[in-house]
Short mmCIF file of C-alpha atoms and ligand atoms in Angstrom, two decimals:
data_model
loop_
_atom_site.label_atom_id
_atom_site.label_comp_id
_atom_site.label_asym_id
_atom_site.label_seq_id
_atom_site.Cartn_x
_atom_site.Cartn_y
_atom_site.Cartn_z
CA MET A 265 65.66 17.60 -83.88
CA LYS A 266 63.69 14.70 -85.33
CA GLY A 267 64.25 10.91 -85.22
CA ILE A 268 63.42 8.13 -87.67
CA LEU A 269 63.71 4.39 -87.04
CA VAL A 270 63.14 2.13 -90.04
CA ILE A 271 62.94 -1.63 -89.59
CA ALA A 272 62.83 -3.96 -92.57
CA ASP A 273 61.54 -7.19 -91.05
CA GLY A 274 63.82 -10.20 -91.49
CA LEU A 275 66.32 -8.05 -93.42
CA GLY A 276 69.38 -10.17 -92.58
CA GLY A 277 70.47 -13.10 -94.74
CA ARG A 278 73.13 -15.75 -95.30
CA PRO A 279 75.64 -16.32 -98.09
CA THR A 280 73.51 -19.29 -99.14
CA ASP A 281 70.73 -16.87 -100.18
CA THR A 282 72.12 -16.22 -103.68
CA ASN A 283 75.40 -17.84 -104.85
CA GLY A 284 77.59 -16.74 -101.96
CA LYS A 285 75.86 -13.43 -101.34
CA THR A 286 73.05 -12.43 -99.01
CA CYS A 287 69.98 -10.83 -100.60
CA LEU A 288 71.07 -7.47 -99.15
CA GLU A 289 74.55 -7.87 -100.66
CA ALA A 290 73.07 -8.86 -104.03
CA ALA A 291 70.60 -5.95 -104.05
CA LYS A 292 71.55 -2.62 -105.64
CA THR A 293 70.91 0.00 -102.93
CA PRO A 294 72.61 3.26 -103.95
CA VAL A 295 70.53 5.45 -101.63
CA ILE A 296 71.06 3.32 -98.50
CA ASP A 297 74.77 3.00 -99.38
CA GLY A 298 74.89 6.80 -99.52
CA LEU A 299 73.51 6.89 -95.98
CA ALA A 300 76.18 4.38 -94.91
CA ARG A 301 78.86 6.63 -96.44
CA ARG A 302 77.83 9.64 -94.40
CA GLY A 303 76.88 7.65 -91.28
CA ALA A 304 78.15 4.68 -89.29
CA VAL A 305 77.26 0.99 -89.38
CA GLY A 306 77.54 -2.03 -87.12
CA LEU A 307 76.08 -5.43 -86.34
CA LEU A 308 72.98 -5.67 -84.18
CA ASP A 309 72.02 -8.72 -82.15
CA PRO A 310 68.31 -7.96 -81.98
CA ILE A 311 67.96 -9.46 -78.47
CA GLY A 312 71.40 -10.89 -77.69
CA PRO A 313 74.10 -13.05 -79.30
CA GLY A 314 72.85 -16.55 -80.06
CA ILE A 315 69.21 -15.72 -79.34
CA ARG A 316 66.79 -16.62 -82.15
CA PRO A 317 64.22 -13.82 -82.08
CA GLY A 318 60.53 -13.69 -82.71
CA SER A 319 59.42 -10.45 -84.34
CA ASP A 320 57.56 -9.24 -81.25
CA THR A 321 60.38 -9.86 -78.76
CA ALA A 322 62.97 -8.47 -81.21
CA HIS A 323 60.96 -5.28 -81.66
CA LEU A 324 60.57 -4.79 -77.90
CA SER A 325 64.35 -5.16 -77.52
CA ILE A 326 65.14 -2.79 -80.41
CA LEU A 327 62.71 -0.24 -78.95
CA GLY A 328 64.68 -0.35 -75.69
CA TYR A 329 62.90 -2.88 -73.48
CA ASP A 330 64.00 -6.19 -71.94
CA PRO A 331 61.63 -8.76 -73.47
CA TYR A 332 62.63 -11.31 -70.81
CA GLU A 333 61.13 -8.95 -68.26
CA ILE A 334 57.96 -7.74 -69.97
CA TYR A 335 56.91 -10.22 -72.65
CA THR A 336 53.80 -12.27 -71.85
CA GLY A 337 52.98 -13.52 -75.37
CA ARG A 338 52.10 -12.42 -78.87
CA GLY A 339 48.32 -12.21 -78.53
CA VAL A 340 48.20 -8.91 -76.70
CA PHE A 341 50.06 -7.11 -79.50
CA GLU A 342 47.73 -8.63 -82.08
CA CYS A 343 44.70 -7.35 -80.14
CA LEU A 344 46.21 -3.88 -79.64
CA GLY A 345 47.23 -3.86 -83.30
CA VAL A 346 43.58 -4.11 -84.41
CA ASP A 347 42.56 -1.40 -81.92
CA MET A 348 40.92 -3.63 -79.34
CA ASP A 349 40.63 -2.13 -75.90
CA VAL A 350 42.89 -4.46 -73.88
CA GLN A 351 42.37 -4.28 -70.12
CA VAL A 352 44.23 -5.83 -67.20
CA GLY A 353 42.91 -9.38 -66.76
CA ASP A 354 42.02 -9.89 -70.45
CA ILE A 355 43.56 -12.86 -72.26
CA CYS A 356 44.54 -12.15 -75.88
CA PHE A 357 45.28 -14.42 -78.83
CA ARG A 358 46.45 -14.30 -82.38
CA ALA A 359 43.53 -15.97 -84.16
CA ASN A 360 42.83 -16.75 -87.77
CA PHE A 361 40.26 -18.17 -90.10
CA ALA A 362 41.03 -21.70 -91.27
CA THR A 363 39.37 -24.36 -93.39
CA VAL A 364 38.36 -27.64 -91.70
CA GLU A 365 36.45 -30.72 -92.82
CA LYS A 366 34.25 -32.76 -90.49
CA LYS A 367 35.26 -36.44 -90.53
CA ASP A 368 34.05 -39.02 -88.00
CA GLY A 369 33.37 -36.29 -85.44
CA ASP A 370 36.84 -34.74 -85.87
CA LEU A 371 37.55 -31.38 -87.48
CA ILE A 372 40.41 -32.03 -89.89
CA VAL A 373 42.47 -28.97 -90.83
CA VAL A 374 42.53 -28.59 -94.63
CA ASP A 375 44.10 -25.12 -94.85
CA ARG A 376 45.41 -23.16 -91.86
CA ARG A 377 44.78 -19.87 -93.73
CA ALA A 378 41.37 -20.47 -95.35
CA GLY A 379 42.80 -19.97 -98.84
CA ARG A 380 44.19 -16.59 -97.71
CA ILE A 381 40.65 -15.19 -97.79
CA GLU A 382 40.49 -11.62 -99.16
CA SER A 383 36.88 -10.51 -98.57
CA GLY A 384 33.90 -11.11 -96.28
CA GLN A 385 35.98 -11.41 -93.10
CA ARG A 386 34.03 -8.67 -91.29
CA ASP A 387 30.73 -10.54 -91.86
CA LEU A 388 32.29 -13.77 -90.65
CA ALA A 389 33.59 -11.97 -87.55
CA ASP A 390 30.05 -10.71 -86.83
CA ALA A 391 28.80 -14.30 -86.97
CA LEU A 392 31.53 -15.38 -84.55
CA ASN A 393 30.78 -12.57 -82.12
CA ALA A 394 27.12 -13.66 -82.01
CA ILE A 395 28.13 -17.02 -80.46
CA SER A 396 27.24 -17.35 -76.79
CA VAL A 397 29.49 -19.39 -74.54
CA ASP A 398 28.09 -21.33 -71.59
CA VAL A 399 30.95 -20.61 -69.16
CA PRO A 400 29.43 -17.94 -66.87
CA GLY A 401 31.04 -14.50 -66.53
CA VAL A 402 33.19 -14.73 -69.66
CA SER A 403 32.77 -12.65 -72.81
CA PHE A 404 34.87 -12.57 -75.94
CA GLU A 405 35.48 -10.62 -79.12
CA PHE A 406 37.01 -11.70 -82.42
CA ARG A 407 38.27 -9.01 -84.76
CA ALA A 408 39.46 -9.65 -88.34
CA SER A 409 42.54 -7.85 -89.67
CA THR A 410 44.22 -8.65 -93.01
CA GLN A 411 43.40 -11.76 -95.08
CA HIS A 412 42.90 -14.76 -92.75
CA ARG A 413 44.39 -12.95 -89.76
CA GLY A 414 42.61 -11.69 -86.70
CA ALA A 415 42.72 -11.35 -82.95
CA LEU A 416 40.66 -12.84 -80.14
CA LEU A 417 40.15 -11.36 -76.69
CA LEU A 418 38.62 -13.12 -73.66
CA ARG A 419 37.33 -11.05 -70.77
CA GLY A 420 36.14 -12.23 -67.38
CA GLU A 421 37.30 -13.20 -63.94
CA ARG A 422 39.62 -16.11 -63.26
CA LEU A 423 41.14 -16.52 -66.72
CA SER A 424 44.75 -17.56 -67.39
CA ARG A 425 47.21 -17.10 -70.23
CA HIS A 426 48.67 -20.52 -69.45
CA VAL A 427 46.75 -22.39 -72.11
CA GLY A 428 47.93 -24.16 -75.26
CA GLU A 429 46.59 -23.74 -78.78
CA ASN A 430 44.27 -25.60 -81.15
CA ASP A 431 46.50 -25.05 -84.20
CA PRO A 432 48.15 -28.37 -85.17
CA HIS A 433 50.60 -26.42 -87.44
CA ALA A 434 49.96 -29.07 -90.10
CA THR A 435 47.19 -30.00 -92.51
CA GLY A 436 45.39 -33.32 -92.76
CA THR A 437 45.31 -33.69 -88.98
CA PRO A 438 42.57 -32.79 -86.49
CA ALA A 439 42.51 -29.42 -84.76
CA ARG A 440 43.90 -29.90 -81.26
CA PRO A 441 41.91 -29.28 -78.09
CA PHE A 442 43.10 -26.33 -75.97
CA GLU A 443 44.78 -27.61 -72.82
CA ALA A 444 45.54 -25.99 -69.48
CA LEU A 445 49.31 -25.55 -69.11
CA GLU A 446 49.27 -24.97 -65.36
CA PRO A 447 47.26 -26.54 -62.55
CA GLY A 448 44.27 -24.67 -61.17
CA GLU A 449 40.81 -23.55 -62.09
CA ALA A 450 41.73 -20.48 -64.15
CA ALA A 451 43.67 -22.31 -66.86
CA GLU A 452 41.05 -25.12 -66.97
CA ARG A 453 38.27 -22.57 -67.30
CA THR A 454 40.09 -20.65 -70.04
CA ALA A 455 40.73 -23.85 -72.02
CA ALA A 456 37.06 -24.81 -71.64
CA VAL A 457 35.88 -21.43 -73.00
CA LEU A 458 38.25 -21.72 -75.95
CA ASN A 459 37.21 -25.28 -76.76
CA GLU A 460 33.54 -24.36 -76.66
CA LEU A 461 34.08 -21.21 -78.71
CA THR A 462 36.13 -22.84 -81.47
CA GLU A 463 33.76 -25.79 -81.69
CA LYS A 464 30.84 -23.42 -82.08
CA SER A 465 32.83 -21.38 -84.63
CA PHE A 466 32.42 -24.26 -87.10
CA ASP A 467 28.63 -24.27 -86.58
CA ALA A 468 28.45 -20.49 -86.96
CA LEU A 469 30.61 -20.31 -90.09
CA ALA A 470 30.05 -23.53 -92.05
CA ASP A 471 26.86 -22.42 -93.83
CA HIS A 472 27.45 -18.67 -93.65
CA PRO A 473 26.52 -16.86 -96.92
CA VAL A 474 30.17 -15.77 -97.34
CA ASN A 475 31.24 -19.41 -97.31
CA VAL A 476 28.38 -20.54 -99.56
CA ALA A 477 29.60 -17.95 -102.09
CA ARG A 478 33.20 -19.11 -101.63
CA ALA A 479 32.20 -22.71 -102.28
CA ASP A 480 30.35 -21.64 -105.46
CA ALA A 481 33.50 -19.85 -106.61
CA GLY A 482 35.62 -22.94 -105.93
CA GLU A 483 37.34 -21.29 -102.94
CA LEU A 484 38.07 -22.85 -99.55
CA PRO A 485 35.52 -21.91 -96.86
CA ALA A 486 36.68 -19.91 -93.83
CA ASN A 487 34.77 -22.18 -91.45
CA TYR A 488 36.89 -22.43 -88.30
CA VAL A 489 39.03 -20.35 -85.95
CA LEU A 490 42.57 -21.29 -84.90
CA ALA A 491 44.01 -19.41 -81.91
CA ARG A 492 47.49 -19.26 -80.42
CA GLY A 493 49.92 -16.96 -78.60
CA ALA A 494 47.90 -16.51 -75.39
CA ALA A 495 48.99 -13.40 -73.50
CA ASP A 496 47.78 -11.10 -70.78
CA CYS A 497 48.33 -7.36 -70.52
CA PRO A 498 52.06 -6.64 -69.94
CA HIS A 499 53.29 -3.66 -67.96
CA ILE A 500 55.27 -1.54 -70.45
CA PRO A 501 56.27 2.01 -69.46
CA SER A 502 55.74 4.33 -72.42
CA ILE A 503 58.65 5.82 -74.33
CA GLU A 504 57.18 9.25 -73.64
CA SER A 505 57.32 8.59 -69.88
CA MET A 506 61.04 7.69 -70.14
CA TYR A 507 62.27 10.21 -72.72
CA GLY A 508 59.62 12.94 -72.76
CA VAL A 509 59.13 12.73 -76.52
CA ARG A 510 56.15 11.71 -78.65
CA GLY A 511 56.36 9.16 -81.41
CA ALA A 512 54.24 7.79 -84.24
CA VAL A 513 54.22 4.34 -85.85
CA ILE A 514 53.59 3.48 -89.49
CA ALA A 515 53.14 -0.29 -89.91
CA GLY A 516 50.90 -2.37 -92.15
CA GLY A 517 51.06 -5.50 -89.98
CA ALA A 518 48.88 -5.61 -86.85
CA LEU A 519 51.58 -7.23 -84.68
CA TYR A 520 54.12 -4.40 -85.20
CA ARG A 521 51.48 -1.71 -84.90
CA GLY A 522 50.41 -3.39 -81.66
CA VAL A 523 53.94 -3.53 -80.21
CA ALA A 524 54.43 0.18 -80.94
CA LEU A 525 51.03 1.05 -79.43
CA ALA A 526 51.95 -0.90 -76.29
CA CYS A 527 55.04 1.34 -76.04
CA GLY A 528 52.89 4.47 -76.30
CA MET A 529 53.32 5.45 -79.96
CA THR A 530 50.42 6.88 -81.97
CA PRO A 531 49.43 4.87 -85.05
CA ILE A 532 49.27 6.49 -88.47
CA ASP A 533 47.36 4.38 -90.96
CA VAL A 534 48.48 4.60 -94.56
CA PRO A 535 46.17 3.44 -97.36
CA GLY A 536 48.14 0.95 -99.44
CA ALA A 537 50.41 -0.13 -96.55
CA THR A 538 49.50 -3.81 -96.64
CA GLY A 539 52.21 -5.46 -94.59
CA GLY A 540 53.08 -7.48 -97.72
CA LEU A 541 55.34 -7.38 -100.77
CA ASP A 542 52.73 -5.28 -102.59
CA THR A 543 52.85 -2.47 -100.02
CA ASP A 544 52.95 1.17 -101.14
CA LEU A 545 56.43 2.25 -100.00
CA ARG A 546 56.13 5.78 -101.42
CA ALA A 547 52.94 6.32 -99.43
CA LYS A 548 54.79 5.20 -96.29
CA ALA A 549 57.67 7.62 -96.97
CA ASP A 550 55.11 10.40 -97.51
CA ALA A 551 53.33 9.56 -94.27
CA ALA A 552 56.64 9.48 -92.37
CA ILE A 553 57.51 12.99 -93.58
CA ARG A 554 54.10 14.28 -92.57
CA ALA A 555 54.31 12.54 -89.18
CA LEU A 556 57.61 14.31 -88.45
CA GLY A 557 55.75 17.62 -88.68
CA GLU A 558 53.70 16.61 -85.67
CA TYR A 559 55.79 14.10 -83.69
CA ASP A 560 59.34 14.03 -82.36
CA TYR A 561 60.14 10.69 -83.94
CA VAL A 562 58.56 8.13 -86.23
CA PHE A 563 59.00 4.36 -86.41
CA VAL A 564 58.37 2.82 -89.83
CA HIS A 565 57.96 -0.93 -90.14
CA ILE A 566 58.36 -2.67 -93.53
CA LYS A 567 57.32 -6.31 -93.58
CA GLY A 568 57.86 -7.65 -97.13
CA THR A 569 61.51 -8.69 -96.63
CA ASP A 570 60.47 -11.24 -94.00
CA ASN A 571 57.58 -12.55 -96.13
CA ALA A 572 60.00 -13.26 -99.00
CA GLY A 573 62.37 -14.98 -96.54
CA HIS A 574 59.60 -17.23 -95.20
CA ASP A 575 58.55 -17.96 -98.80
CA GLN A 576 62.21 -18.89 -99.51
CA ASP A 577 62.14 -16.57 -102.52
CA ALA A 578 65.57 -14.91 -102.89
CA GLU A 579 64.60 -12.99 -106.02
CA ALA A 580 61.57 -11.49 -104.27
CA LYS A 581 63.63 -10.51 -101.22
CA ARG A 582 66.43 -8.94 -103.28
CA GLY A 583 63.91 -7.09 -105.46
CA PHE A 584 61.96 -5.83 -102.45
CA ILE A 585 65.15 -4.49 -100.82
CA GLU A 586 65.83 -2.58 -104.06
CA ARG A 587 62.30 -1.18 -103.88
CA ILE A 588 62.89 -0.05 -100.27
CA ASP A 589 65.94 1.82 -101.55
CA ALA A 590 64.25 3.47 -104.55
CA GLU A 591 60.67 3.90 -103.36
CA PHE A 592 61.08 4.51 -99.62
CA PHE A 593 64.53 5.95 -98.86
CA ALA A 594 64.97 8.02 -102.03
CA PRO A 595 61.78 10.09 -101.61
CA LEU A 596 62.25 10.22 -97.81
CA LEU A 597 65.80 11.62 -97.98
CA GLU A 598 64.81 14.19 -100.57
CA ARG A 599 62.45 15.74 -98.08
CA ILE A 600 64.00 15.45 -94.61
CA ASP A 601 66.24 18.07 -93.08
CA ALA A 602 69.44 15.99 -92.77
CA ALA A 603 71.05 18.55 -90.44
CA GLN A 604 68.19 18.20 -87.95
CA THR A 605 67.40 14.46 -88.19
CA HIS A 606 68.91 11.26 -86.83
CA MET A 607 67.95 8.10 -88.60
CA ALA A 608 68.50 4.39 -88.01
CA PHE A 609 67.88 1.53 -90.43
CA THR A 610 68.07 -2.14 -89.49
CA GLY A 611 66.18 -5.46 -89.42
CA ASP A 612 64.58 -7.23 -86.47
CA HIS A 613 66.35 -10.53 -87.26
CA THR A 614 67.79 -12.66 -90.04
CA THR A 615 65.38 -14.67 -92.23
CA PRO A 616 67.63 -16.67 -94.58
CA ILE A 617 66.22 -18.14 -97.78
CA ASP A 618 67.49 -21.69 -97.19
CA PHE A 619 65.94 -21.93 -93.72
CA GLY A 620 62.75 -19.95 -94.38
CA ASP A 621 62.43 -18.83 -90.77
CA HIS A 622 64.18 -16.56 -88.27
CA THR A 623 67.77 -17.36 -87.22
CA HIS A 624 70.13 -16.02 -84.55
CA GLU A 625 72.66 -14.08 -86.67
CA PRO A 626 73.17 -10.34 -86.08
CA VAL A 627 71.74 -7.93 -88.66
CA PRO A 628 73.43 -4.86 -90.13
CA VAL A 629 72.41 -1.56 -88.56
CA LEU A 630 73.06 1.97 -89.77
CA PHE A 631 72.86 5.39 -88.11
CA ALA A 632 73.08 8.73 -89.90
CA GLY A 633 72.71 12.31 -88.74
CA PRO A 634 74.75 15.32 -87.65
CA ASN A 635 75.96 13.81 -84.34
CA VAL A 636 76.98 10.42 -85.78
CA VAL A 637 80.75 10.01 -86.19
CA PRO A 638 81.11 8.57 -89.72
CA ASP A 639 83.12 5.39 -90.23
CA ARG A 640 84.90 4.16 -93.35
CA VAL A 641 82.21 1.73 -94.55
CA GLU A 642 80.62 2.71 -97.86
CA THR A 643 78.06 -0.02 -98.48
CA PHE A 644 75.34 -1.39 -96.25
CA ASP A 645 75.31 -5.18 -95.92
CA GLU A 646 76.12 -8.02 -93.54
CA ARG A 647 79.81 -8.29 -94.53
CA GLU A 648 80.66 -4.58 -94.45
CA ALA A 649 78.69 -4.04 -91.24
CA GLY A 650 81.27 -6.20 -89.43
CA ARG A 651 83.91 -3.54 -90.20
CA GLY A 652 81.71 -0.66 -89.09
CA GLY A 653 82.45 1.94 -86.46
CA LEU A 654 79.58 0.88 -84.22
CA GLY A 655 80.94 -2.62 -83.66
CA ARG A 656 78.45 -5.21 -82.46
CA PHE A 657 75.76 -4.54 -79.87
CA SER A 658 72.39 -5.84 -78.67
CA GLY A 659 68.97 -4.18 -79.04
CA ARG A 660 68.22 -0.58 -77.95
CA VAL A 661 68.35 1.02 -81.41
CA LEU A 662 65.52 3.48 -80.70
CA PRO A 663 67.17 4.72 -77.46
CA MET A 664 70.33 5.36 -79.51
CA VAL A 665 68.38 7.46 -82.05
CA LEU A 666 66.82 9.42 -79.19
CA GLY A 667 70.26 9.71 -77.56
CA TYR A 668 71.82 11.27 -80.69
CA ASN A 669 69.01 13.84 -80.42
CA ASN A 670 70.10 14.57 -76.80
CA TRP A 671 66.80 13.30 -75.41
CA SER A 672 68.12 10.54 -73.09
CA PRO A 673 67.77 10.78 -69.32
CA LYS A 674 71.08 10.37 -67.51
CA PHE A 675 71.64 7.19 -65.50
CA GLY A 676 73.32 8.29 -62.26
CA SER A 677 74.54 11.78 -61.42
ZN1 ZN B 203 60.39 -10.05 -87.77
ZN1 ZN B 204 59.04 -13.77 -89.73
#
C-alpha cells in the first residue's frame, strides 16, 4: 500500500469570497469531485474548533502531533527548511531582507521585503555571514531562501528563545530593538547579539555591489535584516519511529519543508516548485509518483491558494484551485494504482478573501482509497463537506491515511 497527503495551503474560504460562494465552490474541479464521489469527505478543524491556526502549528496537528505540546516557534522550521544543521541549544529565526533608510540615527523601514528581491541574495548572505559580533562565544549563520526570505541561526551557550523581534510590521517607522521577553542573562544576551548583528547588517549591505546595481536599476536595496519567530529545537518523535514507515515531502516553501523534515520525512526538491502561484504543478505530480516508488507515503504541499488569499485576490485563488485540479490531480490519478493507494486532500486553514489572513473555520477534507467507506457527497467544497460521512474532526489527517493502510500501532491491548 501507498499513502498520499496533499495540502493546499489556506484552501478554505467564506461565502463572501465571490458572490455567495467560496473560491473552492466557484472553481470547476471535475477531477477532485470524482475523488469525492468514490471517497468520503468531512470538515477538518486543523487544530481544534475555534482555534485560528498558523501554518506551522496547523501542519504539525494535521501530521498527527499536538502543537501545544511541541511547538517552540516558527524559526526552527525555517532553518530546517533551508537545510541548516539545527542543534539542541541553537536559537532559530525567520529572517528576511528589507529596505531601510537612515534618518536622524534611526533606521526607517521603507519596504519589509526589499522589493521582493529576485537575485543576488546569496552574495548578500555571504556579506552578512562575514560580520563578527562582539558578544563572546556566540556564532551565527544567515541563509537566503526564496526572494527576500531567509533563516537565521544563533549558536552558543546561554541563549534564549524568549526574545522579541525587530520587525515593526509597518513601513515608515523605525525598526524596533530586540527585547528580552523573560528576566535573566540568556534573553538579555540573545537580544544584545541580535541588536548588534542587525545594526551591522546595514553597514555590511548598504554599499554592497548587489545593492549598488539595484539602485542603478531603480530597485529598492536589500540593506537590512528583519528577524522574528524565535524558536529553539523542539523534541518531535519521527513518524517512522511511531508507524514504521518512511515518507517524503515535496514542498516549495521552506517553512513546510522544514516542518516535514522535523517530523522525519525526506525532502524531494522539484525544479519549478516555487511555493508561489507560478509553481509547476505537473512537475510536483510527477515527483510524487516517482517518490511513491521509493517511499511508503508522500506529503505534497501546495502554497499558492494561501498566497492568493493573503493578496485578497478571489480570481487568482479560484483559478489556482482549478489548476490544482487539472495540472496536479489529473496527471497524478492517471498514474497511481487506486486499488493500492490511500489519499487525503485538505487545507491547513481557511484564508478568506475579505479578511486576507487565516481564520478559525474548518476546511473540507477528503479521503479516497480501497478501505474508505464512500459517502453520498459528489462535490468537494465547504458546503458539501458538512454533509460528508466523516463528520467533523480535528487534525491527525496523516495518521488517518496511515491507518487506512493498516500501519497504525494499537493503543492498548
Ligand atoms: Zn497555511
Ligand atoms: Zn498564510
